[in-house]
């Protein structure tokens, strides 16, 4: 099967950036399980992991997903109907229709992984950007989610009461107007709806 590459900013299809930290793995799995084979968008996942950890999330999702799961490479074009999960050592950004992938294991870089991805998606995709904040600690992702909101994209946040660690979703809701708040299952359904709208 020939996979469709995403082109310039004006041609970009929906890009869904997902940020999660502590307690986020099962939530990510729920969302990926709900994506249909014809999901017409690109999903890029940023999760906080130790630099020495292997990309087990990619292996887990590749066995479960109904669409292809890939690890982004520097200067590689985004593919529509695909899920991307960066290596634990890499900072992943979206620039136009391509990835910028740089190895950086510094503590500051690890903390900024979600924000850096979200900001880049906001800049590259504008109104065709979707930011999703799931379970995690502290305020990671708030700056990036605000960038997506200001670019005219959609902001989806897990209900803090249903998150294993509620700090990330609570801080997101306190600082950014959310377009949707709900359970992970409800967020997955909303993502699919938005993809169909676009």
Short mmCIF file of C-alpha atoms in Angstrom, two decimals:
data_model
loop_
_atom_site.label_atom_id
_atom_site.label_comp_id
_atom_site.label_asym_id
_atom_site.label_seq_id
_atom_site.Cartn_x
_atom_site.Cartn_y
_atom_site.Cartn_z
CA UNK A 1 0.00 0.00 0.00
CA UNK A 2 1.30 3.46 -0.88
CA UNK A 3 1.17 5.79 2.11
CA UNK A 4 0.21 9.40 1.49
CA UNK A 5 2.80 11.97 2.49
CA UNK A 6 1.80 15.33 3.89
CA UNK A 7 2.90 18.27 1.82
CA UNK A 8 3.08 22.02 2.43
CA UNK A 9 1.36 23.96 5.22
CA UNK A 10 -1.70 24.68 3.11
CA UNK A 11 -2.08 21.02 2.17
CA UNK A 12 -1.41 19.61 5.62
CA UNK A 13 -4.01 17.28 6.96
CA UNK A 14 -4.84 17.09 10.62
CA UNK A 15 -1.85 16.63 12.93
CA UNK A 16 -2.69 15.38 16.41
CA UNK A 17 0.00 15.94 19.06
CA UNK A 18 -0.41 13.85 22.21
CA UNK A 19 1.46 14.61 25.42
CA UNK A 20 1.60 12.28 28.42
CA UNK A 21 3.86 11.55 31.34
CA UNK A 22 3.32 9.53 34.52
CA UNK A 23 0.33 7.22 34.17
CA UNK A 24 -0.05 8.07 30.50
CA UNK A 25 0.84 4.75 28.88
CA UNK A 26 -2.56 3.03 29.32
CA UNK A 27 -4.30 6.24 28.21
CA UNK A 28 -2.23 6.40 25.02
CA UNK A 29 -3.04 2.75 24.33
CA UNK A 30 -6.78 3.42 24.71
CA UNK A 31 -6.64 6.26 22.20
CA UNK A 32 -4.63 4.28 19.67
CA UNK A 33 -6.93 1.27 20.02
CA UNK A 34 -9.87 3.50 19.05
CA UNK A 35 -8.36 4.84 15.81
CA UNK A 36 -9.98 3.26 12.72
CA UNK A 37 -7.96 1.94 9.76
CA UNK A 38 -9.04 4.93 7.65
CA UNK A 39 -8.00 7.56 10.21
CA UNK A 40 -7.13 10.52 7.99
CA UNK A 41 -4.65 12.32 10.20
CA UNK A 42 -1.14 12.04 11.57
CA UNK A 43 -0.66 11.45 15.29
CA UNK A 44 2.63 12.30 16.99
CA UNK A 45 3.12 11.18 20.60
CA UNK A 46 5.51 12.72 23.12
CA UNK A 47 5.91 10.96 26.46
CA UNK A 48 8.46 11.45 29.19
CA UNK A 49 10.78 8.47 29.47
CA UNK A 50 14.30 7.92 30.76
CA UNK A 51 16.92 8.42 27.99
CA UNK A 52 18.22 4.86 28.38
CA UNK A 53 14.79 3.29 27.93
CA UNK A 54 13.97 1.45 24.72
CA UNK A 55 11.01 2.48 22.57
CA UNK A 56 8.71 -0.14 24.08
CA UNK A 57 5.69 2.08 23.48
CA UNK A 58 6.31 1.88 19.75
CA UNK A 59 6.51 -1.91 19.92
CA UNK A 60 3.34 -2.16 22.01
CA UNK A 61 1.32 0.13 19.77
CA UNK A 62 2.62 -1.44 16.57
CA UNK A 63 1.12 -4.75 17.70
CA UNK A 64 -2.26 -3.20 18.52
CA UNK A 65 -2.90 -0.32 16.13
CA UNK A 66 -5.04 -0.59 13.02
CA UNK A 67 -2.74 1.90 11.27
CA UNK A 68 1.02 1.98 10.90
CA UNK A 69 3.20 3.01 13.85
CA UNK A 70 6.56 4.59 13.08
CA UNK A 71 9.57 6.19 14.72
CA UNK A 72 10.18 9.64 13.16
CA UNK A 73 13.48 10.31 11.43
CA UNK A 74 15.07 13.68 10.85
CA UNK A 75 13.85 15.40 7.63
CA UNK A 76 11.38 12.57 6.98
CA UNK A 77 8.02 13.62 5.54
CA UNK A 78 4.99 13.03 7.72
CA UNK A 79 2.67 10.28 6.52
CA UNK A 80 -1.08 10.59 6.82
CA UNK A 81 -2.84 7.70 8.58
CA UNK A 82 0.16 7.02 10.81
CA UNK A 83 1.21 7.23 14.44
CA UNK A 84 4.71 8.45 15.31
CA UNK A 85 6.54 7.89 18.59
CA UNK A 86 9.95 9.43 19.09
CA UNK A 87 12.91 7.70 20.68
CA UNK A 88 13.37 8.50 24.38
CA UNK A 89 16.61 10.34 23.58
CA UNK A 90 15.15 12.58 20.88
CA UNK A 91 13.38 15.92 20.70
CA UNK A 92 10.83 15.67 17.90
CA UNK A 93 9.38 18.70 16.12
CA UNK A 94 7.22 19.13 13.04
CA UNK A 95 8.50 21.66 10.53
CA UNK A 96 6.14 22.11 7.61
CA UNK A 97 5.43 18.61 6.39
CA UNK A 98 8.61 17.06 7.78
CA UNK A 99 10.15 16.05 11.09
CA UNK A 100 13.06 17.64 12.87
CA UNK A 101 14.59 15.01 15.15
CA UNK A 102 17.55 15.88 17.35
CA UNK A 103 19.15 13.72 20.02
CA UNK A 104 19.29 15.60 23.32
CA UNK A 105 19.30 13.79 26.65
CA UNK A 106 19.65 16.87 28.86
CA UNK A 107 17.18 17.26 31.73
CA UNK A 108 15.86 20.53 30.26
CA UNK A 109 15.22 18.91 26.90
CA UNK A 110 13.36 15.99 28.46
CA UNK A 111 11.11 18.37 30.40
CA UNK A 112 10.37 20.39 27.25
CA UNK A 113 9.65 17.46 24.91
CA UNK A 114 5.87 17.87 24.98
CA UNK A 115 5.94 21.67 24.73
CA UNK A 116 8.47 21.61 21.89
CA UNK A 117 6.37 19.17 19.87
CA UNK A 118 3.12 21.05 20.49
CA UNK A 119 4.61 24.45 19.60
CA UNK A 120 6.04 23.08 16.37
CA UNK A 121 2.70 21.50 15.41
CA UNK A 122 0.93 24.79 16.15
CA UNK A 123 3.37 26.64 13.89
CA UNK A 124 3.23 24.07 11.09
CA UNK A 125 -0.44 23.11 11.11
CA UNK A 126 -2.32 26.10 12.54
CA UNK A 127 -6.06 25.41 12.56
CA UNK A 128 -5.33 21.83 11.52
CA UNK A 129 -3.49 21.15 14.79
CA UNK A 130 -4.94 19.20 17.70
CA UNK A 131 -3.24 19.07 21.10
CA UNK A 132 -4.09 16.35 23.62
CA UNK A 133 -2.93 16.43 27.24
CA UNK A 134 -3.18 13.22 29.24
CA UNK A 135 -2.07 12.00 32.67
CA UNK A 136 1.17 13.40 34.01
CA UNK A 137 2.89 15.47 36.68
CA UNK A 138 3.57 19.21 36.95
CA UNK A 139 2.67 21.61 34.12
CA UNK A 140 4.30 19.92 31.14
CA UNK A 141 2.53 20.75 27.88
CA UNK A 142 0.79 23.94 29.03
CA UNK A 143 2.92 26.28 26.91
CA UNK A 144 2.56 24.08 23.85
CA UNK A 145 -1.17 23.61 24.29
CA UNK A 146 -1.60 27.38 24.55
CA UNK A 147 0.32 27.75 21.27
CA UNK A 148 -2.10 25.36 19.56
CA UNK A 149 -5.08 27.29 20.98
CA UNK A 150 -3.64 30.61 19.78
CA UNK A 151 -3.02 29.13 16.32
CA UNK A 152 -6.70 28.22 16.05
CA UNK A 153 -6.25 24.50 16.66
CA UNK A 154 -8.23 22.24 19.00
CA UNK A 155 -7.27 21.54 22.62
CA UNK A 156 -8.41 18.28 24.24
CA UNK A 157 -7.67 17.48 27.88
CA UNK A 158 -8.22 14.34 29.92
CA UNK A 159 -10.59 14.82 32.84
CA UNK A 160 -8.22 15.23 35.81
CA UNK A 161 -10.54 13.13 37.98
CA UNK A 162 -9.94 10.20 35.64
CA UNK A 163 -6.18 10.64 35.26
CA UNK A 164 -3.74 8.55 37.30
CA UNK A 165 -1.73 11.75 37.82
CA UNK A 166 -3.88 14.84 37.56
CA UNK A 167 -1.28 17.66 37.56
CA UNK A 168 -0.78 17.93 33.80
CA UNK A 169 -4.48 18.01 32.88
CA UNK A 170 -5.32 20.30 35.83
CA UNK A 171 -2.61 22.79 34.87
CA UNK A 172 -3.68 22.64 31.24
CA UNK A 173 -7.29 23.43 32.15
CA UNK A 174 -6.21 26.25 34.48
CA UNK A 175 -4.19 27.97 31.75
CA UNK A 176 -5.69 27.12 28.36
CA UNK A 177 -9.32 27.20 27.13
CA UNK A 178 -10.09 23.57 26.31
CA UNK A 179 -12.33 22.60 23.41
CA UNK A 180 -13.08 19.26 25.03
CA UNK A 181 -12.58 17.62 28.42
CA UNK A 182 -13.41 13.99 29.00
CA UNK A 183 -12.27 10.43 29.52
CA UNK A 184 -9.63 8.93 27.27
CA UNK A 185 -12.32 6.98 25.42
CA UNK A 186 -14.29 10.19 24.85
CA UNK A 187 -11.16 12.02 23.69
CA UNK A 188 -10.42 9.24 21.20
CA UNK A 189 -13.94 9.50 19.81
CA UNK A 190 -13.60 13.28 19.55
CA UNK A 191 -10.30 12.96 17.67
CA UNK A 192 -11.95 10.67 15.12
CA UNK A 193 -14.86 13.12 14.77
CA UNK A 194 -12.49 16.03 14.16
CA UNK A 195 -10.60 14.00 11.55
CA UNK A 196 -13.87 13.38 9.73
CA UNK A 197 -14.82 17.08 9.97
CA UNK A 198 -11.60 18.14 8.36
#
